[in-house]
Amino acid sequence: MPEYKVCTQTHGPSSLPRHPRPAARIRPDTETRRYCPPTPTFPYPSEARDKSRTPKRPYPSEARDRMPPSNAPTRAKRGTNATPHSLLHPFTPSPLDSPEQSEGQMSHPIHSFTHSLLHPLISIAQIGLGDIAQKAYLPLLATRADVEPWLCTRDTAVLEQLSRQYRIANTFPSVREVIARRPDAAMVHSATESHADIVGALLDGGIPVFVDKPLSYSLIESDRLLQLAAQRGVPLMVGFNRRYAPLVSALRRQTNPLQVTWHKNRVDLPGEVRTFVFDDFIHVVDGLRFLAPGPVEDLNVHARLRDGRLTNLQVRWRTGETLLTGGMNRVSGRTSETIDYHTPGQQCTLHDLHSGVHYRAAERTDLSFNHWTPTLEKRGFVAMIDDWLEVVRRGNHDAPRAADIRATHALCETIVERIELGDTMGR
């Protein structure tokens, strides 16, 4: 009887969950490689085996037809490094060429799963499991090998549903119970009105905190939380995902832009002045500050209100020799976001964070992503989570980051005050 050699090649995609399989066997005495996949086993002992779900074992000839030839090129796996540097910006060096990076910039986005295998497990409590947490943060954290997600919400139905969906065992109905269990870090996705109490309690307990923007509707409350983080020596990070969007972070590599314009529009959504500015327009303010950091000079604010609700807001200021303009029309004909970035001899226009056009000497280059690139990566959430986990691993308070957070909130507070004092058009 001939000997059998071990073959580790796997057989095609499977509709079942991924799990370790026994090695297949190859007969060395035949010219044709014959592959007979073993009958799959279920990964969870408690799960009853459903024979209807077990795929039929193919005949050897069928398996042979499905196997790629030995000289076939390797196909890129879905989800790996979705943004080739050549698509980031034609007038910037490859992110791989420069080891330096600033806050909000990833030198090159590494696939989170591969990257996560290099680091120990971190327990992160997600507090407030609303729309943004379920769409953006939980799907990313729950698939990382270096993160142990905890769930916290007062809504018991949501808590049970997400616990079952993501197979997360650590669930809590209150922030007090989370603090008592001492996670490595916490992410707060609750309503802005609750940020001051929740973030304050976590920082007071010595737990690093990531919080969705804004930190608070009040600059006084924001200052209190920033000071508390400094006193406790605990990291505090505010989630401005646009800084980490690959097409936006590539612009930051340029120096001394002539002018930057950022417009973010919505359809029929006027709002109260303070919530309008701190909940939504803060993206425009922080994005402009990120692309052209420095002191704000010659600030002009123009607002239009209807029945006491803000419908249109335009701001302009100067930083050094750079002119920055930001706008938001909440009664627009469509939802859109456009960034115009001008340097001597060049112009770059980005649309909705996932496409753009670059011009140099009247020559046009389109900027885009691979079709398989996930939306969360295009919008900066993947790189932002990577940065947040590095902040947690370092574990120390970052004074420059805190000062940057305050500068964005302080500028928003100034804009609100200007509007309330009557520096508006069309009241």
XYZ file of C-alpha atoms in Angstrom:
427
model
C 0.000 0.000 0.000
C 1.560 3.348 -1.012
C 2.343 5.987 1.570
C 0.272 9.131 1.841
C 1.670 12.622 1.982
C 0.024 15.498 3.814
C -1.461 18.288 1.731
C -2.455 21.558 3.422
C -4.219 23.038 0.409
C -7.827 23.903 1.201
C -10.726 23.288 -1.120
C -12.632 26.282 -2.418
C -14.949 28.602 -0.490
C -17.316 27.100 2.045
C -20.712 28.285 3.185
C -19.907 27.134 6.712
C -18.032 29.160 9.357
C -14.276 28.967 9.060
C -12.598 26.473 11.347
C -9.518 24.229 11.342
C -9.771 21.250 8.997
C -7.833 17.987 8.899
C -5.241 17.876 6.146
C -6.309 16.337 2.849
C -4.423 13.417 1.348
C -2.700 13.095 -2.039
C -1.769 9.809 -3.653
C 1.844 10.116 -4.856
C 1.546 7.196 -7.261
C -0.858 8.969 -9.605
C -0.138 11.768 -12.047
C -3.387 13.580 -11.212
C -3.663 15.351 -7.867
C -6.811 14.027 -6.249
C -8.392 16.001 -3.460
C -11.046 14.598 -1.121
C -12.120 17.151 1.478
C -13.067 15.704 4.863
C -16.598 15.995 6.172
C -16.694 19.351 7.979
C -17.228 19.542 11.714
C -19.060 22.339 13.499
C -16.992 24.801 15.550
C -19.297 24.903 18.557
C -19.792 21.640 20.492
C -23.157 22.808 21.793
C -24.504 23.362 18.299
C -26.553 20.439 17.076
C -25.300 19.044 13.823
C -27.672 19.715 10.971
C -27.036 17.190 8.221
C -28.888 19.340 5.727
C -26.123 21.948 6.105
C -23.306 19.492 5.429
C -22.116 19.884 1.820
C -21.894 16.784 -0.311
C -18.397 15.453 -0.812
C -17.504 16.007 -4.483
C -16.226 13.249 -6.678
C -12.449 13.391 -7.162
C -12.846 14.651 -10.716
C -15.074 17.503 -9.528
C -12.596 18.467 -6.830
C -9.767 18.367 -9.346
C -11.662 20.686 -11.695
C -12.177 23.211 -8.915
C -8.572 23.279 -7.763
C -6.468 26.116 -9.213
C -3.428 25.077 -11.218
C -0.171 25.126 -9.330
C 1.092 28.068 -11.389
C -2.048 30.174 -10.945
C -1.419 33.696 -9.635
C -2.418 34.350 -6.050
C -5.608 36.394 -5.791
C -5.740 39.217 -3.244
C -7.977 38.436 -0.326
C -10.998 40.559 0.330
C -10.416 43.262 2.904
C -6.649 43.414 2.715
C -4.976 46.785 2.431
C -7.761 48.272 0.378
C -6.163 51.538 -0.677
C -3.152 51.291 -2.979
C -0.927 54.309 -2.464
C -1.129 55.114 -6.169
C -4.811 55.853 -5.660
C -4.316 58.058 -2.634
C -2.784 61.024 -4.345
C -0.645 61.308 -7.434
C 1.227 64.357 -6.152
C 2.208 62.834 -2.813
C 4.882 60.233 -2.091
C 3.856 56.705 -1.312
C 2.894 56.328 2.351
C 5.456 53.547 2.446
C 8.201 56.020 1.529
C 7.861 58.122 4.667
C 8.183 56.626 8.160
C 6.885 59.799 9.743
C 3.229 60.305 10.522
C 1.249 62.823 12.470
C -1.889 62.452 14.520
C -4.763 61.389 12.338
C -2.469 59.947 9.668
C -1.636 56.317 9.064
C 1.609 55.779 7.161
C -0.104 52.896 5.419
C -3.362 51.185 6.433
C -2.568 47.665 7.622
C -5.329 45.117 7.522
C -6.728 45.137 11.028
C -6.929 41.377 11.424
C -3.311 40.731 10.437
C -2.148 43.703 12.486
C -4.147 42.544 15.498
C -2.369 39.190 15.690
C 0.784 41.007 16.785
C -0.731 42.465 19.963
C -2.225 41.103 23.193
C -5.957 41.069 23.850
C -7.546 44.382 24.887
C -10.952 44.527 26.564
C -12.984 47.490 25.294
C -16.416 48.372 26.658
C -18.733 49.914 24.083
C -21.222 52.140 25.877
C -24.346 53.198 24.024
C -25.250 50.809 21.210
C -27.187 53.052 18.864
C -27.007 53.481 15.111
C -23.391 54.651 14.805
C -22.097 51.964 17.168
C -23.878 49.194 15.270
C -22.937 50.453 11.805
C -19.342 51.561 12.302
C -17.649 50.466 15.516
C -19.038 47.106 16.587
C -18.523 45.379 13.199
C -14.859 46.427 13.262
C -14.056 45.616 16.883
C -15.923 42.302 16.904
C -13.768 40.944 14.072
C -10.387 41.857 15.552
C -8.278 39.146 17.140
C -6.703 41.588 19.603
C -9.949 43.031 20.994
C -12.421 41.580 23.478
C -15.578 43.696 23.054
C -17.876 44.340 25.998
C -21.385 45.695 25.499
C -23.203 48.222 27.673
C -26.670 49.690 27.161
C -29.819 50.126 29.211
C -31.870 48.645 26.362
C -31.997 44.980 27.349
C -33.481 43.887 24.022
C -30.628 45.473 22.055
C -28.101 44.092 24.535
C -29.386 40.541 24.114
C -29.683 40.788 20.331
C -26.136 42.092 19.808
C -24.738 39.653 22.345
C -26.179 36.759 20.348
C -25.280 38.241 16.966
C -21.601 38.774 17.811
C -21.302 36.031 20.476
C -20.152 38.523 23.114
C -20.411 37.219 26.670
C -19.590 40.344 28.693
C -22.722 42.511 28.699
C -23.705 45.220 31.190
C -26.859 47.297 31.718
C -25.068 50.200 33.439
C -21.820 52.167 33.258
C -21.283 51.588 36.976
C -21.020 47.836 36.401
C -18.562 48.393 33.550
C -16.299 50.518 35.745
C -16.438 47.889 38.491
C -15.151 45.247 36.033
C -12.216 47.464 34.948
C -11.967 47.117 31.146
C -8.751 48.183 29.455
C -10.623 51.011 27.712
C -14.103 52.294 26.897
C -15.768 53.773 23.826
C -18.745 56.068 24.389
C -21.366 56.221 21.617
C -24.285 57.541 23.664
C -26.191 60.800 23.105
C -24.055 63.940 23.385
C -26.041 65.167 26.402
C -24.784 62.164 28.391
C -21.107 62.493 27.457
C -20.110 64.681 30.391
C -21.414 62.257 33.034
C -20.303 59.009 31.367
C -16.880 60.185 30.201
C -16.260 61.885 33.545
C -17.053 58.707 35.493
C -14.790 56.587 33.272
C -11.871 59.015 33.466
C -12.295 59.318 37.216
C -11.991 55.533 37.369
C -8.722 55.642 35.415
C -10.168 54.087 32.237
C -8.973 55.374 28.811
C -11.887 56.820 26.833
C -12.770 57.228 23.173
C -15.892 59.339 22.623
C -17.798 60.238 19.475
C -17.605 63.904 18.587
C -18.375 66.267 20.142
C -16.897 65.858 23.584
C -19.695 68.093 24.859
C -22.055 70.825 23.653
C -20.372 73.167 26.144
C -16.764 74.337 26.026
C -16.820 74.580 29.826
C -17.769 70.890 30.115
C -15.186 69.957 27.491
C -12.491 71.802 29.440
C -13.506 70.000 32.633
C -13.184 66.584 30.971
C -9.856 67.445 29.346
C -8.493 68.652 32.678
C -9.743 65.503 34.422
C -7.968 63.306 31.858
C -4.754 65.276 32.406
C -5.025 65.021 36.194
C -5.593 61.258 36.068
C -2.973 60.762 33.343
C -5.533 58.853 31.265
C -5.848 58.893 27.438
C -8.876 60.734 26.033
C -9.626 60.637 22.305
C -12.469 62.238 20.324
C -13.535 60.461 17.136
C -13.011 62.656 14.085
C -12.985 59.945 11.421
C -12.428 62.301 8.478
C -8.854 62.912 9.603
C -8.203 59.231 8.942
C -10.000 58.939 5.582
C -7.212 57.897 3.171
C -7.941 60.556 0.553
C -8.066 63.292 3.210
C -4.988 62.207 5.160
C -3.016 62.162 1.895
C -3.725 65.884 1.479
C -2.103 66.572 4.847
C 1.259 65.545 3.377
C 1.293 68.770 1.369
C 2.592 71.912 3.046
C 1.435 75.516 2.849
C -1.731 75.154 0.746
C -3.011 78.330 -0.865
C -6.637 77.703 0.020
C -8.863 74.920 1.321
C -12.652 74.742 0.949
C -14.870 72.174 2.681
C -18.629 71.993 2.120
C -20.982 69.472 3.729
C -24.663 69.680 2.740
C -27.888 67.955 3.764
C -31.495 67.920 2.585
C -34.186 69.787 4.567
C -32.562 69.459 7.980
C -32.439 72.876 9.709
C -31.449 72.712 13.357
C -30.939 74.539 16.620
C -27.757 76.596 16.434
C -25.626 74.816 19.049
C -26.538 71.273 18.012
C -26.162 72.223 14.326
C -22.595 73.403 14.924
C -21.377 70.858 17.502
C -23.071 67.752 16.110
C -22.430 68.228 12.390
C -20.561 71.371 11.369
C -17.760 70.356 13.735
C -16.659 67.890 11.021
C -16.007 70.816 8.671
C -14.244 72.865 11.353
C -11.987 70.015 12.458
C -11.280 68.932 8.881
C -10.100 72.409 7.902
C -7.971 72.665 11.047
C -6.443 69.281 10.251
C -5.524 70.223 6.678
C -4.147 73.642 7.664
C -3.138 73.606 11.343
C -2.273 76.825 13.078
C -3.842 79.862 14.744
C -7.202 81.118 13.469
C -7.040 84.695 12.196
C -9.673 87.027 10.697
C -12.638 84.746 11.412
C -15.850 85.646 9.548
C -19.183 83.929 10.220
C -22.278 84.218 8.011
C -25.453 82.389 9.003
C -29.012 82.189 7.732
C -31.853 81.217 10.056
C -35.477 80.339 9.408
C -37.942 80.484 12.291
C -35.045 80.490 14.726
C -33.416 77.404 13.194
C -30.120 77.465 11.360
C -30.376 76.525 7.682
C -27.090 77.724 6.191
C -23.695 78.488 7.689
C -20.516 79.775 6.048
C -17.254 80.518 7.870
C -13.915 81.814 6.672
C -10.586 82.372 8.364
C -6.890 82.628 7.629
C -4.034 80.525 8.963
C -0.742 82.068 7.960
C -0.967 82.511 4.187
C -3.710 79.889 3.788
C -7.344 80.880 3.310
C -9.873 78.385 4.702
C -13.589 78.332 3.900
C -16.187 75.991 5.369
C -19.879 75.743 4.632
C -22.976 73.737 5.414
C -26.339 74.055 3.689
C -29.033 72.153 5.581
C -31.715 72.923 2.965
C -29.745 71.651 -0.011
C -31.074 69.685 -2.949
C -28.918 66.678 -2.078
C -26.613 65.279 0.589
C -22.996 65.830 -0.411
C -19.510 66.575 0.866
C -16.844 68.296 -1.220
C -13.267 69.280 -0.408
C -11.179 71.575 -2.631
C -7.469 71.742 -1.892
C -5.204 74.138 -3.807
C -1.417 74.316 -3.887
C 0.763 76.195 -6.404
C 0.157 74.556 -9.788
C -2.143 71.852 -8.426
C -5.759 71.315 -7.394
C -7.449 68.356 -5.759
C -11.210 67.928 -5.388
C -12.644 65.118 -3.246
C -16.237 63.923 -3.307
C -17.876 62.230 -0.309
C -14.514 60.872 0.915
C -14.422 58.044 -1.630
C -13.484 59.621 -4.971
C -11.795 62.678 -6.376
C -9.906 64.414 -9.154
C -6.378 65.797 -9.183
C -5.156 68.410 -11.671
C -1.557 69.325 -12.395
C -0.724 71.558 -15.378
C -4.226 70.903 -16.780
C -3.633 67.144 -16.671
C -6.397 65.221 -14.908
C -5.995 62.149 -12.714
C -9.001 60.382 -11.190
C -8.749 59.243 -7.574
C -10.700 56.192 -6.500
C -10.633 52.962 -4.516
C -10.716 49.315 -5.390
C -14.284 48.000 -5.656
C -13.686 45.689 -2.691
C -12.584 48.476 -0.358
C -15.060 48.600 2.567
C -16.942 51.844 3.161
C -15.667 52.027 6.745
C -12.103 52.073 5.451
C -12.854 54.769 2.875
C -14.405 56.933 5.592
C -11.479 56.519 7.967
C -12.986 54.310 10.670
C -10.523 51.435 10.205
C -7.435 53.649 10.549
C -9.034 55.556 13.430
C -9.623 52.327 15.379
C -6.010 51.297 14.723
C -4.828 54.626 16.116
C -7.138 54.353 19.135
C -5.798 50.911 20.024
C -2.253 52.246 19.829
C -3.290 55.040 22.210
C -4.644 52.426 24.634
C -1.463 50.348 24.409
C 0.712 53.361 25.178
C -1.570 54.211 28.083
C -0.338 57.736 28.705
C -2.063 61.104 28.479
C -1.271 62.953 25.242
C -1.135 66.705 25.920
C -0.779 67.818 22.251
C -3.788 65.687 21.290
C -5.808 67.194 24.141
C -4.858 70.723 23.041
C -5.940 69.900 19.488
C -9.308 68.602 20.726
C -9.852 71.777 22.688
C -8.940 74.004 19.730
C -11.668 72.466 17.562
C -14.306 72.773 20.304
C -13.211 76.327 21.129
C -13.590 77.400 17.490
C -17.073 75.852 17.374
C -17.974 77.734 20.565
C -16.790 81.004 18.992
C -18.908 80.358 15.886
C -21.994 79.711 18.034
C -21.392 82.904 20.004
C -21.019 84.930 16.792
C -24.348 83.608 15.497
C -26.141 84.220 18.790
C -24.738 87.769 18.947
C -26.173 88.552 15.520
C -23.199 88.251 13.185
C -25.529 86.716 10.600
C -27.123 87.301 7.237
C -30.816 86.844 6.478
C -32.125 86.499 10.034
